[in-house]
mmCIF file of C-alpha atoms in Angstrom:
data_model
loop_
_atom_site.group_PDB
_atom_site.id
_atom_site.type_symbol
_atom_site.label_atom_id
_atom_site.label_comp_id
_atom_site.label_asym_id
_atom_site.label_seq_id
_atom_site.Cartn_x
_atom_site.Cartn_y
_atom_site.Cartn_z
ATOM 1 C CA UNK A 1 24.616 3.070 -2.569
ATOM 2 C CA UNK A 2 24.859 1.681 0.423
ATOM 3 C CA UNK A 3 24.167 4.821 2.086
ATOM 4 C CA UNK A 4 21.303 5.314 0.288
ATOM 5 C CA UNK A 5 19.978 1.935 1.099
ATOM 6 C CA UNK A 6 20.446 2.510 4.750
ATOM 7 C CA UNK A 7 19.306 5.676 5.058
ATOM 8 C CA UNK A 8 15.559 4.507 3.230
ATOM 9 C CA UNK A 9 15.971 1.308 5.692
ATOM 10 C CA UNK A 10 16.324 3.957 8.864
ATOM 11 C CA UNK A 11 13.344 5.905 6.738
ATOM 12 C CA UNK A 12 11.010 2.976 6.542
ATOM 13 C CA UNK A 13 11.371 2.086 10.093
ATOM 14 C CA UNK A 14 10.581 5.856 11.166
ATOM 15 C CA UNK A 15 7.219 5.839 9.182
ATOM 16 C CA UNK A 16 6.205 2.203 10.578
ATOM 17 C CA UNK A 17 6.852 3.640 14.018
ATOM 18 C CA UNK A 18 4.916 7.255 13.151
ATOM 19 C CA UNK A 19 1.788 5.304 11.582
ATOM 20 C CA UNK A 20 1.518 2.760 14.424
ATOM 21 C CA UNK A 21 1.803 5.971 16.763
ATOM 22 C CA UNK A 22 -0.802 7.946 14.709
ATOM 23 C CA UNK A 23 -3.497 4.909 14.489
ATOM 24 C CA UNK A 24 -2.572 4.595 18.476
ATOM 25 C CA UNK A 25 -3.284 8.567 18.602
ATOM 26 C CA UNK A 26 -6.593 8.418 16.633
ATOM 27 C CA UNK A 27 -7.816 4.960 17.921
ATOM 28 C CA UNK A 28 -8.530 6.630 21.006
ATOM 29 C CA UNK A 29 -10.593 9.722 19.209
ATOM 30 C CA UNK A 30 -14.147 8.242 19.289
ATOM 31 C CA UNK A 31 -16.819 9.846 16.381
ATOM 32 C CA UNK A 32 -19.628 11.851 16.967
ATOM 33 C CA UNK A 33 -20.894 9.998 14.950
ATOM 34 C CA UNK A 34 -20.360 6.888 16.706
ATOM 35 C CA UNK A 35 -20.312 4.465 13.870
ATOM 36 C CA UNK A 36 -18.024 1.247 13.812
ATOM 37 C CA UNK A 37 -15.352 0.550 10.882
ATOM 38 C CA UNK A 38 -17.884 -2.159 9.862
ATOM 39 C CA UNK A 39 -20.898 0.245 9.588
ATOM 40 C CA UNK A 40 -18.695 3.431 8.078
ATOM 41 C CA UNK A 41 -18.009 0.567 5.104
ATOM 42 C CA UNK A 42 -21.153 -0.651 4.550
ATOM 43 C CA UNK A 43 -22.283 3.071 4.357
ATOM 44 C CA UNK A 44 -19.777 3.917 2.008
ATOM 45 C CA UNK A 45 -20.388 0.711 -0.351
ATOM 46 C CA UNK A 46 -24.232 1.568 -0.223
ATOM 47 C CA UNK A 47 -23.826 5.224 -0.627
ATOM 48 C CA UNK A 48 -21.827 4.290 -4.246
ATOM 49 C CA UNK A 49 -24.372 2.038 -5.163
ATOM 50 C CA UNK A 50 -22.298 -1.345 -4.608
ATOM 51 C CA UNK A 51 -24.017 -4.340 -3.353
ATOM 52 C CA UNK A 52 -21.680 -7.314 -4.130
ATOM 53 C CA UNK A 53 -18.711 -6.651 -1.696
ATOM 54 C CA UNK A 54 -18.661 -8.567 1.568
ATOM 55 C CA UNK A 55 -17.242 -7.112 4.659
ATOM 56 C CA UNK A 56 -15.374 -9.318 6.865
ATOM 57 C CA UNK A 57 -13.283 -9.132 9.866
ATOM 58 C CA UNK A 58 -9.187 -10.228 9.650
ATOM 59 C CA UNK A 59 -6.754 -10.892 12.286
ATOM 60 C CA UNK A 60 -3.897 -9.466 13.030
ATOM 61 C CA UNK A 61 -2.967 -5.325 13.004
ATOM 62 C CA UNK A 62 -2.815 -2.951 10.039
ATOM 63 C CA UNK A 63 -4.020 -5.645 8.082
ATOM 64 C CA UNK A 64 -6.655 -4.060 6.261
ATOM 65 C CA UNK A 65 -7.165 -4.326 2.830
ATOM 66 C CA UNK A 66 -9.506 -4.837 -0.122
ATOM 67 C CA UNK A 67 -9.204 -7.930 -2.233
ATOM 68 C CA UNK A 68 -10.787 -6.860 -5.866
ATOM 69 C CA UNK A 69 -10.616 -11.318 -6.703
ATOM 70 C CA UNK A 70 -13.360 -11.917 -4.058
ATOM 71 C CA UNK A 71 -14.722 -8.243 -3.672
ATOM 72 C CA UNK A 72 -13.971 -8.264 -0.083
ATOM 73 C CA UNK A 73 -13.425 -5.505 2.434
ATOM 74 C CA UNK A 74 -11.171 -7.069 5.147
ATOM 75 C CA UNK A 75 -10.916 -4.924 8.318
ATOM 76 C CA UNK A 76 -8.739 -5.744 11.346
ATOM 77 C CA UNK A 77 -10.565 -6.292 14.427
ATOM 78 C CA UNK A 78 -9.413 -3.110 15.833
ATOM 79 C CA UNK A 79 -11.225 -1.501 12.564
ATOM 80 C CA UNK A 80 -13.951 -3.869 11.946
ATOM 81 C CA UNK A 81 -15.417 -3.075 15.878
ATOM 82 C CA UNK A 82 -14.425 0.062 16.667
ATOM 83 C CA UNK A 83 -16.012 3.721 17.175
ATOM 84 C CA UNK A 84 -12.877 5.637 16.442
ATOM 85 C CA UNK A 85 -11.418 8.403 13.878
ATOM 86 C CA UNK A 86 -8.541 6.000 12.638
ATOM 87 C CA UNK A 87 -11.109 2.952 12.112
ATOM 88 C CA UNK A 88 -13.639 5.646 10.043
ATOM 89 C CA UNK A 89 -10.751 6.592 8.025
ATOM 90 C CA UNK A 90 -9.207 2.963 7.610
ATOM 91 C CA UNK A 91 -12.772 1.504 6.619
ATOM 92 C CA UNK A 92 -13.713 4.227 4.078
ATOM 93 C CA UNK A 93 -10.392 4.160 2.712
ATOM 94 C CA UNK A 94 -10.511 0.169 2.017
ATOM 95 C CA UNK A 95 -13.957 0.980 0.796
ATOM 96 C CA UNK A 96 -11.771 3.465 -1.486
ATOM 97 C CA UNK A 97 -10.153 0.632 -3.409
ATOM 98 C CA UNK A 98 -13.801 -0.924 -3.745
ATOM 99 C CA UNK A 99 -15.237 2.089 -5.554
ATOM 100 C CA UNK A 100 -12.228 2.321 -7.696
ATOM 101 C CA UNK A 101 -12.656 -1.706 -8.737
ATOM 102 C CA UNK A 102 -16.032 -0.802 -9.286
ATOM 103 C CA UNK A 103 -15.676 2.276 -11.306
ATOM 104 C CA UNK A 104 -12.606 0.834 -13.310
ATOM 105 C CA UNK A 105 -9.732 2.885 -12.051
ATOM 106 C CA UNK A 106 -7.328 2.716 -14.727
ATOM 107 C CA UNK A 107 -4.099 2.324 -12.295
ATOM 108 C CA UNK A 108 -6.020 -0.244 -10.158
ATOM 109 C CA UNK A 109 -7.124 -2.120 -13.371
ATOM 110 C CA UNK A 110 -3.757 -2.317 -13.908
ATOM 111 C CA UNK A 111 -2.361 -2.853 -10.931
ATOM 112 C CA UNK A 112 -4.517 -5.925 -10.562
ATOM 113 C CA UNK A 113 -3.449 -7.146 -14.151
ATOM 114 C CA UNK A 114 0.409 -7.655 -12.645
ATOM 115 C CA UNK A 115 -0.227 -9.504 -9.686
ATOM 116 C CA UNK A 116 -0.355 -12.831 -11.229
ATOM 117 C CA UNK A 117 2.626 -12.457 -12.723
ATOM 118 C CA UNK A 118 4.338 -10.794 -9.833
ATOM 119 C CA UNK A 119 3.270 -13.828 -7.656
ATOM 120 C CA UNK A 120 5.511 -16.162 -10.316
ATOM 121 C CA UNK A 121 7.887 -13.858 -9.774
ATOM 122 C CA UNK A 122 8.766 -13.675 -6.582
ATOM 123 C CA UNK A 123 9.655 -16.995 -6.216
ATOM 124 C CA UNK A 124 12.155 -17.397 -7.926
ATOM 125 C CA UNK A 125 13.717 -14.088 -8.867
ATOM 126 C CA UNK A 126 15.835 -13.583 -5.409
ATOM 127 C CA UNK A 127 17.857 -16.905 -6.942
ATOM 128 C CA UNK A 128 18.241 -15.732 -10.370
ATOM 129 C CA UNK A 129 19.690 -12.045 -8.663
ATOM 130 C CA UNK A 130 21.750 -14.321 -6.601
ATOM 131 C CA UNK A 131 23.020 -16.288 -9.247
ATOM 132 C CA UNK A 132 23.870 -13.065 -11.417
ATOM 133 C CA UNK A 133 25.704 -11.919 -8.783
ATOM 134 C CA UNK A 134 28.017 -14.622 -8.405
ATOM 135 C CA UNK A 135 28.050 -15.248 -12.500
ATOM 136 C CA UNK A 136 28.929 -11.868 -13.446
ATOM 137 C CA UNK A 137 32.717 -12.847 -14.167
ATOM 138 C CA UNK A 138 31.105 -15.088 -16.655
ATOM 139 C CA UNK A 139 28.075 -14.287 -17.964
ATOM 140 C CA UNK A 140 26.139 -10.943 -17.511
ATOM 141 C CA UNK A 141 22.889 -12.512 -18.817
ATOM 142 C CA UNK A 142 21.412 -14.113 -15.325
ATOM 143 C CA UNK A 143 21.962 -10.593 -13.488
ATOM 144 C CA UNK A 144 20.085 -8.784 -16.794
ATOM 145 C CA UNK A 145 17.360 -10.956 -16.266
ATOM 146 C CA UNK A 146 17.008 -10.648 -12.756
ATOM 147 C CA UNK A 147 16.994 -6.892 -13.164
ATOM 148 C CA UNK A 148 14.556 -6.966 -15.463
ATOM 149 C CA UNK A 149 12.276 -8.870 -12.997
ATOM 150 C CA UNK A 150 13.193 -6.815 -10.417
ATOM 151 C CA UNK A 151 12.235 -4.202 -12.529
ATOM 152 C CA UNK A 152 8.478 -5.252 -12.822
ATOM 153 C CA UNK A 153 8.246 -5.193 -8.867
ATOM 154 C CA UNK A 154 9.726 -1.840 -8.728
ATOM 155 C CA UNK A 155 7.292 -0.695 -11.471
ATOM 156 C CA UNK A 156 4.137 -2.475 -9.340
ATOM 157 C CA UNK A 157 5.666 -0.649 -6.254
ATOM 158 C CA UNK A 158 5.070 3.242 -7.799
ATOM 159 C CA UNK A 159 2.109 2.041 -9.635
ATOM 160 C CA UNK A 160 0.445 1.426 -6.189
ATOM 161 C CA UNK A 161 1.240 5.123 -5.221
ATOM 162 C CA UNK A 162 -1.916 6.158 -7.200
ATOM 163 C CA UNK A 163 -4.154 3.783 -5.992
ATOM 164 C CA UNK A 164 -3.066 4.631 -2.218
ATOM 165 C CA UNK A 165 -3.527 8.332 -2.671
ATOM 166 C CA UNK A 166 -6.584 8.312 -4.587
ATOM 167 C CA UNK A 167 -8.450 5.763 -2.281
ATOM 168 C CA UNK A 168 -8.000 8.103 0.298
ATOM 169 C CA UNK A 169 -9.223 11.121 -1.130
ATOM 170 C CA UNK A 170 -12.353 9.230 -1.841
ATOM 171 C CA UNK A 171 -12.677 8.252 1.646
ATOM 172 C CA UNK A 172 -12.134 11.619 3.027
ATOM 173 C CA UNK A 173 -14.297 13.586 0.283
ATOM 174 C CA UNK A 174 -17.189 10.681 1.260
ATOM 175 C CA UNK A 175 -17.058 11.203 4.858
ATOM 176 C CA UNK A 176 -16.858 14.831 4.879
ATOM 177 C CA UNK A 177 -20.001 15.065 2.810
ATOM 178 C CA UNK A 178 -22.295 12.631 4.290
ATOM 179 C CA UNK A 179 -21.582 13.715 8.079
ATOM 180 C CA UNK A 180 -19.084 10.756 9.218
ATOM 181 C CA UNK A 181 -16.818 13.077 10.548
ATOM 182 C CA UNK A 182 -16.475 16.956 12.109
ATOM 183 C CA UNK A 183 -14.140 18.395 10.516
ATOM 184 C CA UNK A 184 -11.788 18.372 13.765
ATOM 185 C CA UNK A 185 -12.451 14.370 12.751
ATOM 186 C CA UNK A 186 -11.332 14.701 9.350
ATOM 187 C CA UNK A 187 -8.085 16.496 9.751
ATOM 188 C CA UNK A 188 -7.086 13.407 12.193
ATOM 189 C CA UNK A 189 -8.432 10.765 9.697
ATOM 190 C CA UNK A 190 -6.527 12.907 6.771
ATOM 191 C CA UNK A 191 -3.594 12.425 9.398
ATOM 192 C CA UNK A 192 -3.736 8.881 9.473
ATOM 193 C CA UNK A 193 -4.027 8.104 5.867
ATOM 194 C CA UNK A 194 -1.160 10.099 5.215
ATOM 195 C CA UNK A 195 1.503 8.663 7.246
ATOM 196 C CA UNK A 196 -0.578 5.058 5.783
ATOM 197 C CA UNK A 197 0.567 5.883 2.355
ATOM 198 C CA UNK A 198 3.777 7.411 3.119
ATOM 199 C CA UNK A 199 4.818 3.629 3.761
ATOM 200 C CA UNK A 200 3.830 3.141 0.266
ATOM 201 C CA UNK A 201 6.014 5.968 -0.775
ATOM 202 C CA UNK A 202 9.315 4.583 1.355
ATOM 203 C CA UNK A 203 8.768 1.433 0.009
ATOM 204 C CA UNK A 204 8.703 2.262 -3.540
ATOM 205 C CA UNK A 205 11.856 4.134 -3.096
ATOM 206 C CA UNK A 206 13.760 1.381 -1.237
ATOM 207 C CA UNK A 207 12.594 -0.500 -4.411
ATOM 208 C CA UNK A 208 13.993 1.762 -6.588
ATOM 209 C CA UNK A 209 17.175 2.371 -4.915
ATOM 210 C CA UNK A 210 17.531 -1.449 -4.604
ATOM 211 C CA UNK A 211 16.974 -1.782 -8.787
ATOM 212 C CA UNK A 212 19.628 1.155 -8.954
ATOM 213 C CA UNK A 213 22.353 -1.175 -6.679
ATOM 214 C CA UNK A 214 21.612 -4.164 -8.788
ATOM 215 C CA UNK A 215 22.009 -2.189 -12.222
ATOM 216 C CA UNK A 216 25.237 -0.822 -10.604
ATOM 217 C CA UNK A 217 26.431 -3.920 -10.310
ATOM 218 C CA UNK A 218 25.796 -5.146 -13.963
ATOM 219 C CA UNK A 219 27.292 -2.128 -15.148
ATOM 220 C CA UNK A 220 30.475 -2.556 -13.243
ATOM 221 C CA UNK A 221 30.406 -6.395 -14.594
ATOM 222 C CA UNK A 222 30.200 -5.046 -18.061
ATOM 223 C CA UNK A 223 33.118 -2.638 -17.699
ATOM 224 C CA UNK A 224 35.052 -5.635 -16.398
ATOM 225 C CA UNK A 225 33.799 -7.700 -19.233
#
Protein backbone atom coordinates (compact mmCIF):
# COMPACT_ATOMS: atom_id res chain seq x y z
CA UNK A 1 0.00 0.00 0.00
CA UNK A 2 2.84 2.38 0.83
CA UNK A 3 4.43 1.61 -2.54
CA UNK A 4 1.16 2.41 -4.31
CA UNK A 5 0.90 5.76 -2.54
CA UNK A 6 4.48 6.61 -3.50
CA UNK A 7 3.87 5.66 -7.12
CA UNK A 8 0.77 7.86 -7.27
CA UNK A 9 2.65 10.77 -5.69
CA UNK A 10 5.37 10.47 -8.33
CA UNK A 11 2.74 10.18 -11.09
CA UNK A 12 0.98 13.27 -9.77
CA UNK A 13 4.19 15.31 -9.82
CA UNK A 14 5.00 14.06 -13.34
CA UNK A 15 1.53 14.93 -14.65
CA UNK A 16 1.67 18.41 -13.11
CA UNK A 17 5.06 19.01 -14.70
CA UNK A 18 3.82 17.74 -18.05
CA UNK A 19 0.70 19.91 -17.83
CA UNK A 20 2.71 23.08 -17.23
CA UNK A 21 5.08 22.12 -20.04
CA UNK A 22 2.19 21.60 -22.46
CA UNK A 23 0.48 24.85 -21.54
CA UNK A 24 3.76 26.71 -21.95
CA UNK A 25 4.20 25.12 -25.38
CA UNK A 26 0.68 25.82 -26.63
CA UNK A 27 0.66 29.21 -24.92
CA UNK A 28 3.28 30.25 -27.47
CA UNK A 29 1.23 29.09 -30.47
CA UNK A 30 -0.97 31.86 -31.82
CA UNK A 31 -4.52 31.35 -33.06
CA UNK A 32 -5.31 31.98 -36.70
CA UNK A 33 -8.70 33.33 -35.53
CA UNK A 34 -6.75 35.85 -33.39
CA UNK A 35 -9.25 35.67 -30.50
CA UNK A 36 -8.26 36.26 -26.89
CA UNK A 37 -9.35 33.82 -24.21
CA UNK A 38 -11.98 36.31 -23.08
CA UNK A 39 -13.32 36.65 -26.62
CA UNK A 40 -13.44 32.88 -27.05
CA UNK A 41 -15.37 32.57 -23.78
CA UNK A 42 -17.79 35.35 -24.71
CA UNK A 43 -18.46 33.84 -28.13
CA UNK A 44 -19.02 30.33 -26.76
CA UNK A 45 -21.47 31.62 -24.16
CA UNK A 46 -23.39 33.63 -26.76
CA UNK A 47 -23.48 30.73 -29.20
CA UNK A 48 -25.05 28.58 -26.47
CA UNK A 49 -27.63 31.21 -25.56
CA UNK A 50 -26.04 32.00 -22.19
CA UNK A 51 -26.18 35.69 -21.25
CA UNK A 52 -26.19 35.60 -17.44
CA UNK A 53 -22.60 34.42 -16.93
CA UNK A 54 -19.79 36.91 -16.28
CA UNK A 55 -16.23 36.45 -17.54
CA UNK A 56 -13.70 37.55 -14.93
CA UNK A 57 -9.91 37.84 -14.93
CA UNK A 58 -8.40 36.16 -11.85
CA UNK A 59 -4.92 36.03 -10.34
CA UNK A 60 -2.51 33.12 -10.62
CA UNK A 61 -1.57 30.55 -13.23
CA UNK A 62 -3.82 27.60 -14.15
CA UNK A 63 -6.39 28.97 -11.68
CA UNK A 64 -9.14 29.00 -14.30
CA UNK A 65 -12.52 27.71 -13.17
CA UNK A 66 -16.27 28.08 -13.52
CA UNK A 67 -18.18 29.00 -10.36
CA UNK A 68 -21.81 27.83 -10.56
CA UNK A 69 -22.74 29.63 -7.33
CA UNK A 70 -22.35 33.09 -8.88
CA UNK A 71 -22.24 32.10 -12.56
CA UNK A 72 -18.76 33.37 -13.36
CA UNK A 73 -16.12 32.05 -15.75
CA UNK A 74 -12.86 32.91 -13.99
CA UNK A 75 -9.85 33.06 -16.32
CA UNK A 76 -6.24 33.61 -15.28
CA UNK A 77 -4.56 36.63 -16.85
CA UNK A 78 -2.54 34.42 -19.23
CA UNK A 79 -5.79 32.97 -20.58
CA UNK A 80 -7.99 36.08 -20.38
CA UNK A 81 -5.70 38.31 -22.45
CA UNK A 82 -3.73 35.90 -24.66
CA UNK A 83 -4.44 34.84 -28.26
CA UNK A 84 -3.04 31.32 -28.10
CA UNK A 85 -4.13 27.71 -28.55
CA UNK A 86 -3.79 27.12 -24.80
CA UNK A 87 -5.84 30.21 -23.92
CA UNK A 88 -8.63 29.24 -26.31
CA UNK A 89 -8.71 25.65 -25.02
CA UNK A 90 -8.92 26.68 -21.37
CA UNK A 91 -11.49 29.41 -21.97
CA UNK A 92 -13.72 27.08 -23.99
CA UNK A 93 -13.33 24.31 -21.40
CA UNK A 94 -14.49 26.56 -18.56
CA UNK A 95 -17.40 27.72 -20.68
CA UNK A 96 -18.14 24.03 -21.22
CA UNK A 97 -18.93 23.93 -17.51
CA UNK A 98 -21.23 26.94 -17.91
CA UNK A 99 -23.06 25.08 -20.69
CA UNK A 100 -23.32 22.02 -18.44
CA UNK A 101 -24.85 24.21 -15.76
CA UNK A 102 -27.32 25.80 -18.16
CA UNK A 103 -28.36 22.39 -19.46
CA UNK A 104 -28.55 20.83 -15.97
CA UNK A 105 -25.88 18.23 -16.72
CA UNK A 106 -26.50 15.48 -14.17
CA UNK A 107 -22.93 14.88 -13.02
CA UNK A 108 -22.35 18.61 -12.51
CA UNK A 109 -25.58 18.86 -10.48
CA UNK A 110 -24.50 15.92 -8.34
CA UNK A 111 -21.02 17.38 -7.79
CA UNK A 112 -22.40 20.82 -6.93
CA UNK A 113 -24.85 19.28 -4.45
CA UNK A 114 -21.93 17.59 -2.68
CA UNK A 115 -19.88 20.78 -2.24
CA UNK A 116 -21.58 22.20 0.91
CA UNK A 117 -21.28 18.88 2.76
CA UNK A 118 -17.67 18.39 1.71
CA UNK A 119 -16.76 21.93 2.74
CA UNK A 120 -18.00 21.18 6.24
CA UNK A 121 -16.46 17.71 6.36
CA UNK A 122 -13.01 18.83 5.21
CA UNK A 123 -12.60 21.02 8.29
CA UNK A 124 -12.64 18.21 10.82
CA UNK A 125 -12.12 14.98 8.83
CA UNK A 126 -8.29 14.93 9.25
CA UNK A 127 -8.67 15.20 13.03
CA UNK A 128 -11.22 12.37 13.10
CA UNK A 129 -8.92 10.14 11.05
CA UNK A 130 -5.95 10.95 13.30
CA UNK A 131 -8.00 10.27 16.41
CA UNK A 132 -9.24 7.04 14.85
CA UNK A 133 -5.71 5.81 14.20
CA UNK A 134 -4.56 6.74 17.71
CA UNK A 135 -7.60 5.13 19.36
CA UNK A 136 -7.69 2.00 17.20
CA UNK A 137 -6.75 -0.29 20.10
CA UNK A 138 -9.68 0.90 22.19
CA UNK A 139 -12.39 1.72 19.62
CA UNK A 140 -12.86 1.40 15.87
CA UNK A 141 -15.75 3.88 15.75
CA UNK A 142 -13.74 7.12 15.21
CA UNK A 143 -11.72 5.57 12.39
CA UNK A 144 -14.87 4.11 10.85
CA UNK A 145 -16.49 7.54 10.89
CA UNK A 146 -13.36 9.09 9.39
CA UNK A 147 -13.30 6.50 6.61
CA UNK A 148 -16.96 7.13 5.80
CA UNK A 149 -16.29 10.86 5.53
CA UNK A 150 -13.17 10.32 3.44
CA UNK A 151 -15.18 8.06 1.14
CA UNK A 152 -17.32 11.11 0.31
CA UNK A 153 -14.26 13.03 -0.84
CA UNK A 154 -13.18 10.06 -2.93
CA UNK A 155 -16.63 9.85 -4.51
CA UNK A 156 -16.42 13.58 -5.27
CA UNK A 157 -13.07 13.04 -7.01
CA UNK A 158 -14.53 10.37 -9.27
CA UNK A 159 -17.73 12.33 -9.97
CA UNK A 160 -15.46 15.17 -11.13
CA UNK A 161 -13.97 13.04 -13.92
CA UNK A 162 -17.01 12.87 -16.25
CA UNK A 163 -17.65 16.56 -15.57
CA UNK A 164 -14.16 17.51 -16.73
CA UNK A 165 -14.02 15.16 -19.72
CA UNK A 166 -17.45 16.30 -20.90
CA UNK A 167 -16.50 19.99 -20.62
CA UNK A 168 -13.42 19.34 -22.78
CA UNK A 169 -15.52 17.41 -25.31
CA UNK A 170 -17.97 20.31 -25.56
CA UNK A 171 -15.12 22.82 -25.87
CA UNK A 172 -13.34 20.99 -28.67
CA UNK A 173 -16.54 20.32 -30.62
CA UNK A 174 -17.61 23.96 -30.37
CA UNK A 175 -14.19 25.33 -31.38
CA UNK A 176 -14.15 23.06 -34.43
CA UNK A 177 -17.67 23.81 -35.59
CA UNK A 178 -17.22 27.58 -35.18
CA UNK A 179 -13.83 27.94 -36.81
CA UNK A 180 -12.09 29.07 -33.63
CA UNK A 181 -9.23 26.62 -34.28
CA UNK A 182 -7.71 25.03 -37.36
CA UNK A 183 -7.21 21.26 -37.58
CA UNK A 184 -3.63 21.62 -36.35
CA UNK A 185 -4.65 23.95 -33.53
CA UNK A 186 -7.38 21.48 -32.58
CA UNK A 187 -4.76 18.81 -31.92
CA UNK A 188 -2.82 21.18 -29.67
CA UNK A 189 -5.95 22.17 -27.76
CA UNK A 190 -6.95 18.52 -27.38
CA UNK A 191 -3.48 17.63 -26.09
CA UNK A 192 -3.48 20.45 -23.54
CA UNK A 193 -6.94 19.58 -22.24
CA UNK A 194 -6.06 15.89 -22.04
CA UNK A 195 -3.14 16.61 -19.73
CA UNK A 196 -5.34 18.90 -17.66
CA UNK A 197 -7.84 16.05 -17.31
CA UNK A 198 -5.06 13.69 -16.24
CA UNK A 199 -4.50 15.80 -13.11
CA UNK A 200 -8.05 14.95 -12.04
CA UNK A 201 -7.52 11.27 -12.84
CA UNK A 202 -4.40 11.13 -10.70
CA UNK A 203 -6.15 13.03 -7.90
CA UNK A 204 -9.02 10.54 -7.94
CA UNK A 205 -6.65 7.57 -7.85
CA UNK A 206 -4.67 9.18 -5.04
CA UNK A 207 -7.86 9.68 -3.04
CA UNK A 208 -8.88 6.06 -3.63
CA UNK A 209 -5.44 4.76 -2.60
CA UNK A 210 -5.55 6.83 0.59
CA UNK A 211 -9.04 5.55 1.35
CA UNK A 212 -7.87 1.95 0.90
CA UNK A 213 -4.92 2.67 3.18
CA UNK A 214 -7.25 3.73 6.01
CA UNK A 215 -9.53 0.77 5.31
CA UNK A 216 -6.52 -1.56 5.66
CA UNK A 217 -5.72 0.01 9.04
CA UNK A 218 -9.35 -0.45 10.07
CA UNK A 219 -9.36 -4.11 9.00
CA UNK A 220 -6.10 -4.74 10.84
CA UNK A 221 -7.52 -3.15 13.98
CA UNK A 222 -10.73 -5.18 13.76
CA UNK A 223 -8.73 -8.41 13.65
CA UNK A 224 -6.74 -7.41 16.70
CA UNK A 225 -9.88 -6.45 18.59
